[in-house]
C-alpha positions as a Markdown table, in Angstrom:
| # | Residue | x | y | z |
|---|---|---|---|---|
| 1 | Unk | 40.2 | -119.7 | -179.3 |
| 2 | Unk | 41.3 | -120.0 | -182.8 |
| 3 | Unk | 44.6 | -118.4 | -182.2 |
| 4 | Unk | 46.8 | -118.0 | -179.3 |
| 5 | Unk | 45.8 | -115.2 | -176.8 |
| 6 | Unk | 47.8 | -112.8 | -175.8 |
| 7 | Unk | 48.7 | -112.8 | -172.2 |
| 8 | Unk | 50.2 | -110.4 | -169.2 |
| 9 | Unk | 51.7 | -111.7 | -166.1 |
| 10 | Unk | 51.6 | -109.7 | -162.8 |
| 11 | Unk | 54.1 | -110.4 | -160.2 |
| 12 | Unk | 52.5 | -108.9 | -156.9 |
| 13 | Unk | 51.6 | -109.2 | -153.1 |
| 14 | Unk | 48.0 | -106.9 | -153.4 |
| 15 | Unk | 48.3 | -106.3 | -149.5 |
| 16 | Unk | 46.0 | -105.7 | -149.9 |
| 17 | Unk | 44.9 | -104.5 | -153.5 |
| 18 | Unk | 44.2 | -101.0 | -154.1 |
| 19 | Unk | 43.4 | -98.7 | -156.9 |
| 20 | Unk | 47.0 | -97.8 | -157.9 |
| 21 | Unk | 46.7 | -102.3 | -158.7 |
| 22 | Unk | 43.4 | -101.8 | -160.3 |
| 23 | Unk | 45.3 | -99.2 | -163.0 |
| 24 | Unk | 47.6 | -101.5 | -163.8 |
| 25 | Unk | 45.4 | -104.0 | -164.5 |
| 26 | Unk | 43.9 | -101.7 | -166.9 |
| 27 | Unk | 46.6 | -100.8 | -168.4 |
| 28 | Unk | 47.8 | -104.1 | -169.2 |
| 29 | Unk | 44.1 | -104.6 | -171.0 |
| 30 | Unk | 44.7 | -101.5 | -173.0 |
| 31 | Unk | 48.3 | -103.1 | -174.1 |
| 32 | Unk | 45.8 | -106.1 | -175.9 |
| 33 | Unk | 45.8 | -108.8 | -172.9 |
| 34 | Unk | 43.2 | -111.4 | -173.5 |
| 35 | Unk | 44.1 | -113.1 | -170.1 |
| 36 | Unk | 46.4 | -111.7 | -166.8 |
| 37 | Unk | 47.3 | -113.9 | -164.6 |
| 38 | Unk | 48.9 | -112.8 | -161.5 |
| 39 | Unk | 51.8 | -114.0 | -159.6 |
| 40 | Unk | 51.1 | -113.5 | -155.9 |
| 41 | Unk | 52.6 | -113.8 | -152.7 |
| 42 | Unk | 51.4 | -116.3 | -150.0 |
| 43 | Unk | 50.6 | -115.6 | -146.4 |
| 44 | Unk | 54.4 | -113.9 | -145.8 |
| 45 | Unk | 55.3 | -110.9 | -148.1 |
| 46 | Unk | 58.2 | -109.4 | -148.9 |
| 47 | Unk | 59.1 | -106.6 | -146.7 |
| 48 | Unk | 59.5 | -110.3 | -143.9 |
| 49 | Unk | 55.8 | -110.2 | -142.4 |
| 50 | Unk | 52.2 | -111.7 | -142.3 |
| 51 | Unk | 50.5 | -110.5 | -145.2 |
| 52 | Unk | 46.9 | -108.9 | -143.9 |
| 53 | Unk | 44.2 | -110.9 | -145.3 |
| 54 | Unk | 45.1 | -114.6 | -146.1 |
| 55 | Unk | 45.8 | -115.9 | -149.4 |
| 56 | Unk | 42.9 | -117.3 | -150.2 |
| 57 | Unk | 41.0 | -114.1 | -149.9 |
| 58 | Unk | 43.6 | -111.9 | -151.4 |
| 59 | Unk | 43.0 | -114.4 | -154.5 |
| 60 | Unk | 39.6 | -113.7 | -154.3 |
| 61 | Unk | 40.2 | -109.6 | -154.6 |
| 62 | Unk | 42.3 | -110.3 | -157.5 |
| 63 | Unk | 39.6 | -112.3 | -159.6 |
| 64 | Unk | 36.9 | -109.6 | -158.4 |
| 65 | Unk | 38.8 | -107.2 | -159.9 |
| 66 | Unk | 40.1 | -108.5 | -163.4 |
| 67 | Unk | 42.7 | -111.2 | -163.0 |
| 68 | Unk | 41.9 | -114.2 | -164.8 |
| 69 | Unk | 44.4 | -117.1 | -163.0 |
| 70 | Unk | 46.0 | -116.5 | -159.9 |
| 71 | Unk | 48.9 | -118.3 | -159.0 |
| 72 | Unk | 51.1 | -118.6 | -155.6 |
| 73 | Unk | 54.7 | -117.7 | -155.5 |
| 74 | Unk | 56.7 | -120.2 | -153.0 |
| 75 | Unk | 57.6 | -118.7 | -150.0 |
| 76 | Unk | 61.4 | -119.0 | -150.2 |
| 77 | Unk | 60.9 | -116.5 | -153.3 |
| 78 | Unk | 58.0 | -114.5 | -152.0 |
| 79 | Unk | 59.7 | -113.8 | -148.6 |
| 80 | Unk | 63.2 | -112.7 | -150.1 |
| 81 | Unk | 65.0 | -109.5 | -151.3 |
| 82 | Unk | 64.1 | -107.9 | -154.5 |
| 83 | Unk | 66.3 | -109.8 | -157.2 |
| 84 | Unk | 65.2 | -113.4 | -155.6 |
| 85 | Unk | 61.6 | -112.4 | -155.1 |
| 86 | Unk | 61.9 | -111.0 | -158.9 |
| 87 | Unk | 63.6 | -114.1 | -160.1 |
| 88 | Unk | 60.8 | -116.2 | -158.4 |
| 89 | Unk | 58.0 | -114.7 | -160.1 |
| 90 | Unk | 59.6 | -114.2 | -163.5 |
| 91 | Unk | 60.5 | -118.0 | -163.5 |
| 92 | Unk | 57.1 | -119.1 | -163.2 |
| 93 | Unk | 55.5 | -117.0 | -165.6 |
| 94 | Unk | 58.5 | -117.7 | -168.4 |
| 95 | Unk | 57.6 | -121.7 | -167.2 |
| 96 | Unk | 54.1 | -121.5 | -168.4 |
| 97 | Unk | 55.6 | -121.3 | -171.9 |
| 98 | Unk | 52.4 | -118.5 | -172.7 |
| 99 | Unk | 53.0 | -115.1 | -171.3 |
| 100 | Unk | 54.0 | -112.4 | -173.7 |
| 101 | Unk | 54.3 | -109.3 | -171.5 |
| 102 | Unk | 55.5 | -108.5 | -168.0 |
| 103 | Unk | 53.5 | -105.9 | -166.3 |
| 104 | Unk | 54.4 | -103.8 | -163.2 |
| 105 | Unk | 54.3 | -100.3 | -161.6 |
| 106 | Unk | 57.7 | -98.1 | -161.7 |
| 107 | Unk | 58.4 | -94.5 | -160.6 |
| 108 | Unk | 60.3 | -93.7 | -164.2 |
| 109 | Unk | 57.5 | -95.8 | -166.7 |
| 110 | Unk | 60.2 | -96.5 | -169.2 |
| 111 | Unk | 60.7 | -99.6 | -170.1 |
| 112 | Unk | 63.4 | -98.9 | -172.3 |
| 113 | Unk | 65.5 | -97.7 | -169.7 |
| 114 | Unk | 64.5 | -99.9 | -166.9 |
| 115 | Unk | 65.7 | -102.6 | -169.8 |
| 116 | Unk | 69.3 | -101.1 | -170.1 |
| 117 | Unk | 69.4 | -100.3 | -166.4 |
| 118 | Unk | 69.7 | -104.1 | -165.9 |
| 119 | Unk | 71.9 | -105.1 | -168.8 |
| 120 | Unk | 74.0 | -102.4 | -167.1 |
| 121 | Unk | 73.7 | -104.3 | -163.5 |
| 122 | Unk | 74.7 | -107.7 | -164.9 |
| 123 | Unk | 77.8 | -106.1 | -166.4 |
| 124 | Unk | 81.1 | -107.5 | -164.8 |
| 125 | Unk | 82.5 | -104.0 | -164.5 |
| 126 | Unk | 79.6 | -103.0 | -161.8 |
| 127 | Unk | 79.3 | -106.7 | -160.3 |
| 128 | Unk | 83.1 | -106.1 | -159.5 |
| 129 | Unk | 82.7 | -102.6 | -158.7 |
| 130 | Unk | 79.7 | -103.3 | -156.3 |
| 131 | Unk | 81.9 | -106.0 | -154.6 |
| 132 | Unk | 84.3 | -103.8 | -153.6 |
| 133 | Unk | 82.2 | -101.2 | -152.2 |
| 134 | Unk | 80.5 | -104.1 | -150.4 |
| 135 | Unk | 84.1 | -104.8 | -148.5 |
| 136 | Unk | 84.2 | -101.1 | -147.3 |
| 137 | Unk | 81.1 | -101.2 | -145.6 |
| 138 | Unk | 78.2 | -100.3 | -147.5 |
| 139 | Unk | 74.9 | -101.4 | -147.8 |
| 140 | Unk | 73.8 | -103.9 | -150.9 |
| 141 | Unk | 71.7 | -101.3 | -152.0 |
| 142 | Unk | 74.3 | -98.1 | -151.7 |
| 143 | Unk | 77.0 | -100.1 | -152.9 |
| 144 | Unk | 75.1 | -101.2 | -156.5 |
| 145 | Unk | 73.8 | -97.6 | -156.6 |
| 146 | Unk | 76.9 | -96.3 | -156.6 |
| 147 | Unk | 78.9 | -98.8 | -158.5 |
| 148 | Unk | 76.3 | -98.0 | -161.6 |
| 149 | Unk | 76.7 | -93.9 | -161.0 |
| 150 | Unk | 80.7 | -94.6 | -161.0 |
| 151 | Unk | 80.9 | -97.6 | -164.1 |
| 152 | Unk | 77.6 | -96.6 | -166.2 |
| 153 | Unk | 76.5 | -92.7 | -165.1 |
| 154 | Unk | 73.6 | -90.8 | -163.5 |
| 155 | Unk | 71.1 | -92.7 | -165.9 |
| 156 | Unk | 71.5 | -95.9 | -164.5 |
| 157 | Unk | 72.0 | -94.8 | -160.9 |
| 158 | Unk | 69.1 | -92.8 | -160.5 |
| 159 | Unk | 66.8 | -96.2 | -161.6 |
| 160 | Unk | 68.8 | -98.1 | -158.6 |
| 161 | Unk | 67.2 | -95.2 | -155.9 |
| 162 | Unk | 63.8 | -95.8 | -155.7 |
| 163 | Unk | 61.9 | -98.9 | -154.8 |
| 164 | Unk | 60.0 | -99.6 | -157.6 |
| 165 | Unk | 62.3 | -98.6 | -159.7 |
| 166 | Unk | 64.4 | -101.4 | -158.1 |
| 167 | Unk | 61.8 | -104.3 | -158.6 |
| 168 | Unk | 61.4 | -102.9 | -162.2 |
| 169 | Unk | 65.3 | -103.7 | -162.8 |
| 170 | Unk | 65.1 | -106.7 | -161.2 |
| 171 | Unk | 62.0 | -108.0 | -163.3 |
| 172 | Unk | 63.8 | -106.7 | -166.8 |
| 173 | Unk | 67.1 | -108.6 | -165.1 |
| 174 | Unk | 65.4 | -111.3 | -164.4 |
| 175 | Unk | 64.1 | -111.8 | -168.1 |
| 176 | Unk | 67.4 | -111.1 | -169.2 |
| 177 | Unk | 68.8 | -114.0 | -167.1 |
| 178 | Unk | 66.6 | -116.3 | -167.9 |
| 179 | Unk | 66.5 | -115.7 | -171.8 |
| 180 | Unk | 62.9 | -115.2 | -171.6 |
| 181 | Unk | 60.9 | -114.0 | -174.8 |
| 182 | Unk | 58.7 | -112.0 | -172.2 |
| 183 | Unk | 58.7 | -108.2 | -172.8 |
| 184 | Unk | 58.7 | -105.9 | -170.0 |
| 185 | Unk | 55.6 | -103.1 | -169.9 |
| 186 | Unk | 55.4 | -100.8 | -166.8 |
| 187 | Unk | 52.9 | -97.5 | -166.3 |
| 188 | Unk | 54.5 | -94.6 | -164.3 |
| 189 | Unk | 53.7 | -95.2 | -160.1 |
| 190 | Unk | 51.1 | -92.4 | -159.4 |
| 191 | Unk | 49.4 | -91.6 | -156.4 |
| 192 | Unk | 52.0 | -92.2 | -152.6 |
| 193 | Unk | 54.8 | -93.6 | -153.0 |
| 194 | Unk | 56.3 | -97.0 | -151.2 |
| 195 | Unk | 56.0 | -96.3 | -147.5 |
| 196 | Unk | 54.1 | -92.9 | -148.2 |
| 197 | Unk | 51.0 | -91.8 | -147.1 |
| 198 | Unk | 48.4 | -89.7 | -148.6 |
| 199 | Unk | 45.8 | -87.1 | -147.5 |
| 200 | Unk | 43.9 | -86.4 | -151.3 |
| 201 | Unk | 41.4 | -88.5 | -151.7 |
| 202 | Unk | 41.7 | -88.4 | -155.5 |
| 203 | Unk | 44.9 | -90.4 | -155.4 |
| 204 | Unk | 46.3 | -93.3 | -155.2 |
| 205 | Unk | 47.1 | -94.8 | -151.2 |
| 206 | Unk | 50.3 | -96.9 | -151.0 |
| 207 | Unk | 49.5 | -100.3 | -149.5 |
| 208 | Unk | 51.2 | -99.6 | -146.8 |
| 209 | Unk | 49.0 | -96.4 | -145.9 |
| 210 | Unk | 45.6 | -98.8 | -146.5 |
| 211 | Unk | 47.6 | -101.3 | -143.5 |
| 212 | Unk | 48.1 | -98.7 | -141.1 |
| 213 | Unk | 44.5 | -97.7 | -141.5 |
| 214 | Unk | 43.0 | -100.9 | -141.2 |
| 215 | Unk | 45.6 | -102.0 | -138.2 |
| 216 | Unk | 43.8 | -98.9 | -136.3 |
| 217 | Unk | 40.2 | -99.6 | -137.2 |
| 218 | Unk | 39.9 | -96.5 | -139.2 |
| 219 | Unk | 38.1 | -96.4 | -142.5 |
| 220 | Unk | 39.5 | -97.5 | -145.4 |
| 221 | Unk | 37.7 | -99.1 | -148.6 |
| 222 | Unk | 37.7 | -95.7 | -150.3 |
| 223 | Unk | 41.5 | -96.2 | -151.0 |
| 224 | Unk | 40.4 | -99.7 | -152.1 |
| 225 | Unk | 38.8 | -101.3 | -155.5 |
| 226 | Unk | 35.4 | -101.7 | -154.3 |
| 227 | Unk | 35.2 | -105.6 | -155.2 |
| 228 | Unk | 38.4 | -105.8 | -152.9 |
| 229 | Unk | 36.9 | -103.4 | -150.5 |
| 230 | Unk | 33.6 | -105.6 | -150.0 |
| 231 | Unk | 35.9 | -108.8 | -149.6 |
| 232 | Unk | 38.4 | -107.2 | -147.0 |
| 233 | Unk | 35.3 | -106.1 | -144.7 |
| 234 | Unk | 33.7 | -109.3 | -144.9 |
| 235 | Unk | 36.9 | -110.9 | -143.5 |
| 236 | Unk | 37.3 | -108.3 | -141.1 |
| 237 | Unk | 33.7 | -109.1 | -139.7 |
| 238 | Unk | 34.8 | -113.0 | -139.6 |
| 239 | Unk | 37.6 | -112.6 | -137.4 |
| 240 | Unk | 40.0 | -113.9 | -140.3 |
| 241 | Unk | 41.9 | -110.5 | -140.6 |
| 242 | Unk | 43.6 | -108.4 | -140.4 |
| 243 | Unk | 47.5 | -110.1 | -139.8 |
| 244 | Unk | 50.3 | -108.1 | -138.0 |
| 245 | Unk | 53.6 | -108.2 | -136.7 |
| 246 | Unk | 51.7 | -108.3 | -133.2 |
| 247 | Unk | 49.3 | -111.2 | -133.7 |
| 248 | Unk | 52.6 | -113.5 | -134.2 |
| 249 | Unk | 54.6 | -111.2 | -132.0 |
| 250 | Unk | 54.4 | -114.1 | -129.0 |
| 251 | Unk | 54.9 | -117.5 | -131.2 |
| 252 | Unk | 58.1 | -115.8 | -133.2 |
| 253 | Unk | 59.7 | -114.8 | -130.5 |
| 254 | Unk | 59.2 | -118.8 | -128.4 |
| 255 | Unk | 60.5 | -120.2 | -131.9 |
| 256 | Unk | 63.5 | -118.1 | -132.0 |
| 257 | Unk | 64.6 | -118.5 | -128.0 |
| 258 | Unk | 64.7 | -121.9 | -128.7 |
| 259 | Unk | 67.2 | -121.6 | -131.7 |
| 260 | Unk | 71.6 | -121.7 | -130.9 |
| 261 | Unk | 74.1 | -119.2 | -133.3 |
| 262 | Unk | 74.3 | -122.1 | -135.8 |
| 263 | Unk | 70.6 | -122.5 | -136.4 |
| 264 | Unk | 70.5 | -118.5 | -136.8 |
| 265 | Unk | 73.6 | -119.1 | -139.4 |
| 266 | Unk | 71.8 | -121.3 | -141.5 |
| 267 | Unk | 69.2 | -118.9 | -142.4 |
| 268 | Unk | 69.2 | -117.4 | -145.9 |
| 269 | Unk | 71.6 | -114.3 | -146.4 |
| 270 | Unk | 73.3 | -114.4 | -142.7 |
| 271 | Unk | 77.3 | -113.8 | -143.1 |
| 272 | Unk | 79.8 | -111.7 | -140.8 |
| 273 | Unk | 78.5 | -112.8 | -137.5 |
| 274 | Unk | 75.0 | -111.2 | -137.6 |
| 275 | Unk | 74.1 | -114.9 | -136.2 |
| 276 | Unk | 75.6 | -113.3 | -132.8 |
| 277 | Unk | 73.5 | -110.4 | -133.0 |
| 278 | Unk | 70.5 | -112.4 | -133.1 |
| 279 | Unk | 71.4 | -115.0 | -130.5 |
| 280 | Unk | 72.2 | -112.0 | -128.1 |
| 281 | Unk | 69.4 | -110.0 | -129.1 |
| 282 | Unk | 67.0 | -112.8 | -128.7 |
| 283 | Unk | 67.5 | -113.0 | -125.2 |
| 284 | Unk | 66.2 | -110.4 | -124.0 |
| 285 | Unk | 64.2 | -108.8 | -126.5 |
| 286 | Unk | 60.7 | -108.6 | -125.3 |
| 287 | Unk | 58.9 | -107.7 | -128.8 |
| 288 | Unk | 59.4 | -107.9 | -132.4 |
| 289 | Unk | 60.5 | -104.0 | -132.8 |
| 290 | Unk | 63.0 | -104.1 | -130.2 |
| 291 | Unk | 64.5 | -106.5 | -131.4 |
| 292 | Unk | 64.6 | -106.0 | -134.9 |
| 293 | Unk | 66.6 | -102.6 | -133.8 |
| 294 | Unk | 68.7 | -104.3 | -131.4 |
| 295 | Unk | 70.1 | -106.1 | -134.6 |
| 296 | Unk | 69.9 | -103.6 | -137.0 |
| 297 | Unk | 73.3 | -102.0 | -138.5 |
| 298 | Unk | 73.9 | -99.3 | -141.2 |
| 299 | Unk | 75.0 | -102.5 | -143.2 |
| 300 | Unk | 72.4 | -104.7 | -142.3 |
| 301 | Unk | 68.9 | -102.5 | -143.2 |
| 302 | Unk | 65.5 | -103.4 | -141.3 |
| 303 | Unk | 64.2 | -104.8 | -144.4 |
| 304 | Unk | 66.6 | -107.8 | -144.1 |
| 305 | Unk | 66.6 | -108.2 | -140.2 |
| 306 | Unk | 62.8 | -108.7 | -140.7 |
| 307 | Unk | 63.1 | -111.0 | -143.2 |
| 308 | Unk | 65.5 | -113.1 | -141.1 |
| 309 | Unk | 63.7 | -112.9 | -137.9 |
| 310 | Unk | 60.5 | -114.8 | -140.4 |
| 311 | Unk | 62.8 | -116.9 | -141.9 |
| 312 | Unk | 64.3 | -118.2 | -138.9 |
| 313 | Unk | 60.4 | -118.2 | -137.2 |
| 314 | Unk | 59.1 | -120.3 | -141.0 |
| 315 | Unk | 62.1 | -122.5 | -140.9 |
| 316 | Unk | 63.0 | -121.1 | -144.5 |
| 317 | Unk | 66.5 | -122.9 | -145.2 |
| 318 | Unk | 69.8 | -120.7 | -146.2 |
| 319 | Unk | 70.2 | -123.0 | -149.2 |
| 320 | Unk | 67.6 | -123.0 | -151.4 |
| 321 | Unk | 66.3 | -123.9 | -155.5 |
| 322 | Unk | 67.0 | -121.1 | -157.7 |
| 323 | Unk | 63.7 | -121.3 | -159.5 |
| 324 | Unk | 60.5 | -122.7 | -157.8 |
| 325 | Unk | 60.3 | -126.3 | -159.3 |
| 326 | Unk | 55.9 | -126.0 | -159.2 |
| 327 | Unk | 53.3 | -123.6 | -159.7 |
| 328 | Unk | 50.0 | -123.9 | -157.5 |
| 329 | Unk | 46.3 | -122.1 | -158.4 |
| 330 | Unk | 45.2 | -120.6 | -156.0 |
| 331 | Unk | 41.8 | -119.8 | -158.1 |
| 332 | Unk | 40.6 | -118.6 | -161.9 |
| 333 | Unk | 37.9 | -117.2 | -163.2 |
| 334 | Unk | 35.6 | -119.7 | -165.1 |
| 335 | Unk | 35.4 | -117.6 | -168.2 |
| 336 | Unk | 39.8 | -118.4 | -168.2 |
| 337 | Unk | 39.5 | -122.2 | -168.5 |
| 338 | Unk | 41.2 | -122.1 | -171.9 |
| 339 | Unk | 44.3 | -120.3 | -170.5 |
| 340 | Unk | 44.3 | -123.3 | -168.5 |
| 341 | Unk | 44.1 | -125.6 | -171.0 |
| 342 | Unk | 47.2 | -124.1 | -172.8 |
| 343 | Unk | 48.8 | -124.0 | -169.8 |
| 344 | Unk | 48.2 | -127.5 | -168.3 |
| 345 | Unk | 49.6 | -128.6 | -171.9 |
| 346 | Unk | 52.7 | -126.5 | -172.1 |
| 347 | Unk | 54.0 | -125.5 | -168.8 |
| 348 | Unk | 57.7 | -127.1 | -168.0 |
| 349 | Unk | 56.8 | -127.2 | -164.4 |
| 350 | Unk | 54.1 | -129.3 | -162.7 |
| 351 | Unk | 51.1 | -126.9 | -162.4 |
| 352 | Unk | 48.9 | -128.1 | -159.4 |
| 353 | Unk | 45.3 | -127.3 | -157.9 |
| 354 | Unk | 44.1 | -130.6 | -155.8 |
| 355 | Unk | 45.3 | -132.1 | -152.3 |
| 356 | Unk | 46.0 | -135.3 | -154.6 |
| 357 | Unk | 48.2 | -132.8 | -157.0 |
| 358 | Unk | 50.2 | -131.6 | -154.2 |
| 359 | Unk | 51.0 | -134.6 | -152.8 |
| 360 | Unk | 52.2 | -136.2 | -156.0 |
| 361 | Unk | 55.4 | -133.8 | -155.8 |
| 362 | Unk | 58.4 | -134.9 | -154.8 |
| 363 | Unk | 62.0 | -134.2 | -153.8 |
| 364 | Unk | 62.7 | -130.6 | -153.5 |
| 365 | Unk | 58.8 | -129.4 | -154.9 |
| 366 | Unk | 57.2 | -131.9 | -151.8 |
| 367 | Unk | 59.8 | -130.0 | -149.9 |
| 368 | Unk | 58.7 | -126.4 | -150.5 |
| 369 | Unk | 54.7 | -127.0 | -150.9 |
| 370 | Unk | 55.3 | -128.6 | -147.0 |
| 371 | Unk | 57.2 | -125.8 | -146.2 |
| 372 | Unk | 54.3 | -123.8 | -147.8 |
| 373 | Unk | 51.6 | -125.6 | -145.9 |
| 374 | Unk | 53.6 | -124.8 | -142.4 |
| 375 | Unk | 53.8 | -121.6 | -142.9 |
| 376 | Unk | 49.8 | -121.3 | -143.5 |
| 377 | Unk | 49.1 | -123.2 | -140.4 |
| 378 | Unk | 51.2 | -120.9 | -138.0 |
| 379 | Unk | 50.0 | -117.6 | -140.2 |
| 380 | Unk | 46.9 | -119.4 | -139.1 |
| 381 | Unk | 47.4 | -118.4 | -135.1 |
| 382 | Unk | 47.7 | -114.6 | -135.9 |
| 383 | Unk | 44.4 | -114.7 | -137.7 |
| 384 | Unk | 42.1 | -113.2 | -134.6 |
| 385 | Unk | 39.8 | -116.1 | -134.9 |
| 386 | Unk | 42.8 | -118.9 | -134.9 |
| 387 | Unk | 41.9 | -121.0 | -137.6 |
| 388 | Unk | 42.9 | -125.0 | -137.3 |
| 389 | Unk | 46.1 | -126.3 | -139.2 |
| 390 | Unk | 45.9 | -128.3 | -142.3 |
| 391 | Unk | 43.8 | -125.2 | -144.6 |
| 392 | Unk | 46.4 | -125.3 | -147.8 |
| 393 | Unk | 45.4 | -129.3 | -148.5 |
| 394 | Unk | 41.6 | -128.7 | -147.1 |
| 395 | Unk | 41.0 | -125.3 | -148.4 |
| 396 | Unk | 39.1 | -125.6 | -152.3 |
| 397 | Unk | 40.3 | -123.9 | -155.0 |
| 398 | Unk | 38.7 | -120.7 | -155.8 |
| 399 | Unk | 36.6 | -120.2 | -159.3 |
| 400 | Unk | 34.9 | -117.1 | -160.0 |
| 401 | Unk | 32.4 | -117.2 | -162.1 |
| 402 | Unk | 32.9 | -113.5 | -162.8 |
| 403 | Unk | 33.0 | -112.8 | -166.8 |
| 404 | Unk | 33.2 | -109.2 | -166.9 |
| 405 | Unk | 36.3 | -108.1 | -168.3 |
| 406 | Unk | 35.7 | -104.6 | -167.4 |
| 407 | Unk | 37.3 | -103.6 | -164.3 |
| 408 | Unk | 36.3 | -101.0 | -161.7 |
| 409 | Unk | 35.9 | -97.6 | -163.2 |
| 410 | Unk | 36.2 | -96.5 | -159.7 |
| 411 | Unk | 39.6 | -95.4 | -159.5 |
């Protein structure tokens, strides 16, 4: 290419990817991207759980359906609250030193306001008023909502309510933060919302609604992209998927019977004793959901227990980098090799694809890519057809050799 191409990042999970995704992606090629390259989380997702399908084949959906590069976020940042796991992702992308715009799914669409909505939340005014409605007992979440209704009106408030709405702010703080030249670009969230579930078939199914389907054997690609539908059944029929809370019910709770209150105080975000919750809880809960409940509080949401209770099982540490130090490929399209090129020469962080690449890291990278690798080989054991340990240094990089830029019209 003569001249620089214009590029869109993607920060997602695609748990699996769906058509509300596939819109997105087309949306971001109607805003002039040459290249997307996504962001994605590993085998643990935010929400503090097994993703569905592995990695590897979640990669594989992406490039089936438009992405050009996908790349992994760290585990520390894809298994974290909003602001962290939005930090994460918009770090990597400003580190490639070539994305231009920032796209993502929001229930307002307007990125003008989503952009003031987090100028407004880094104001010291509503850092010290959320601080203080911290102390009298609320929530993170109800305390910032309420801090921006109180310091900066209904405007701001009403973009702190809604979950995608949330990510969105954290994304356009995130850029702000970092002093990042990226430019925020979201497309109104149609279809069910977060956690919703949907009866038309002419809209959009929340990922969450395509789980539930798939965790009770029920039919589901027609929610899905069919390139991500095809991919999905195939690991269905090879015993690789699907992932839930119950194939690693068993192995969480040994790991965490074995842990004392200080192990369960190191984890990330534990503070006012929760760390005697846990240890009480622990011993006797006999499944994940009871006792996720037995430790649940009004201040401490399930969201966060879960979280904790995968942290503790991952051995994530409660003192971590800021910004993940590496990016790892997880696959590309062929037809995206210059994007490659531009970024293997300009990226500020080491960019790596090979066994031998991975183990060149050191210090706190080496740290987090071994952490990584763990946590693939005990995601490994919930997989129905246990796969052996080793996979993120054995497994080969993924090039499609797709060059259709078109994606699905079947939305």
């Amino acid at each position: 290419m003569s001249q620089k191409p214009r590029v869109c990042g993607i920060i997602c999970e695609f748990n699996p990817l769906h058509k509300g995704h596939v819109s997105l992606l087309k949306a971001a090629r109607e805003n002039g991207a040459d290249f997307l390259i996504a962001v994605m989380s590993g085998n643990f997702v935010q929400r503090g759980g097994p993703a569905m399908f592995s990695k590897w084949a979640r990669a594989e959906m992406a490039l089936a359906c438009g992405i050009d590069l996908v790349l992994e976020l760290p585990l520390p940042w894809a298994m974290a609250g909003a602001e962290r796991f939005a930090l994460g992702g918009v770090s990597i992308l400003d580190s490639l030193s070539c994305v231009d715009f920032l796209a993502f799914g929001s229930e307002s669409g307007d990125s003008t306001a989503l952009r003031r909505a987090a100028h407004a939340v880094l104001s010291p005014a509503l850092a010290a008023e959320t601080r203080r409605r911290l102390k009298a007992g609320c929530t993170f979440a109800q305390a910032r909502e309420q801090a921006a209704l109180s310091v900066c009106g209904e405007e701001t408030a009403k973009l702190l309510r809604s979950p995608n709405d949330i990510l969105a702010v954290e994304y356009c703080k995130a850029i702000e933060t970092l002093g990042s030249p990226i430019v925020p670009f979201t497309i109104r969230r149609t279809g069910a919302g977060h956690d919703q579930h949907t009866a038309d078939p002419a809209a959009h199914a929340s990922s969450s609604q395509i789980r539930a389907l798939l965790a009770e054997g029920r039919e589901f690609s027609h929610w899905m992209a069919p390139e991500a539908a095809e991919i999905a059944r195939r690991e269905l029929e090879a015993g690789l998927a699907p992932v839930t809370d119950r194939s690693l019910e068993q192995a969480v709770l040994a790991r965490l019977r074995t842990m004392d209150p200080a192990e369960f105080a190191a984890l990330p975000d534990v503070s006012e004793g929760l760390e005697n919750r846990f240890f009480r809880a622990v011993r006797t809960a006999a499944s994940l959901e009871e006792l996720w409940f037995s430790v649940k509080t009004k201040r401490y949401p399930l969201a966060r227990i879960r979280r904790l209770v995968y942290s503790a099982f991952l051995g994530i540490p409660g003192e971590m980098e800021r910004h993940p130090p590496y990016a790892r490929i997880l696959g590309f399209r062929r037809s995206a090799e210059d994007l490659l090129s531009l970024i293997r020469k300009n990226a500020r962080i080491p960019i790596v694809s090979t066994a031998a690449e991975m183990k060149r890291l050191n210090g706190t990278a080496r740290e987090i890519l071994d952490l990584e690798a763990q946590a693939s080989d005990l995601y490994a054991l919930g997989q129905p057809r246990v796969q052996p340990c080793g996979m993120d240094f054995t497994r080969k990089l993924l090039i499609s050799e797709t060059t259709d830029t078109q994606l699905s019209s079947n939305i």
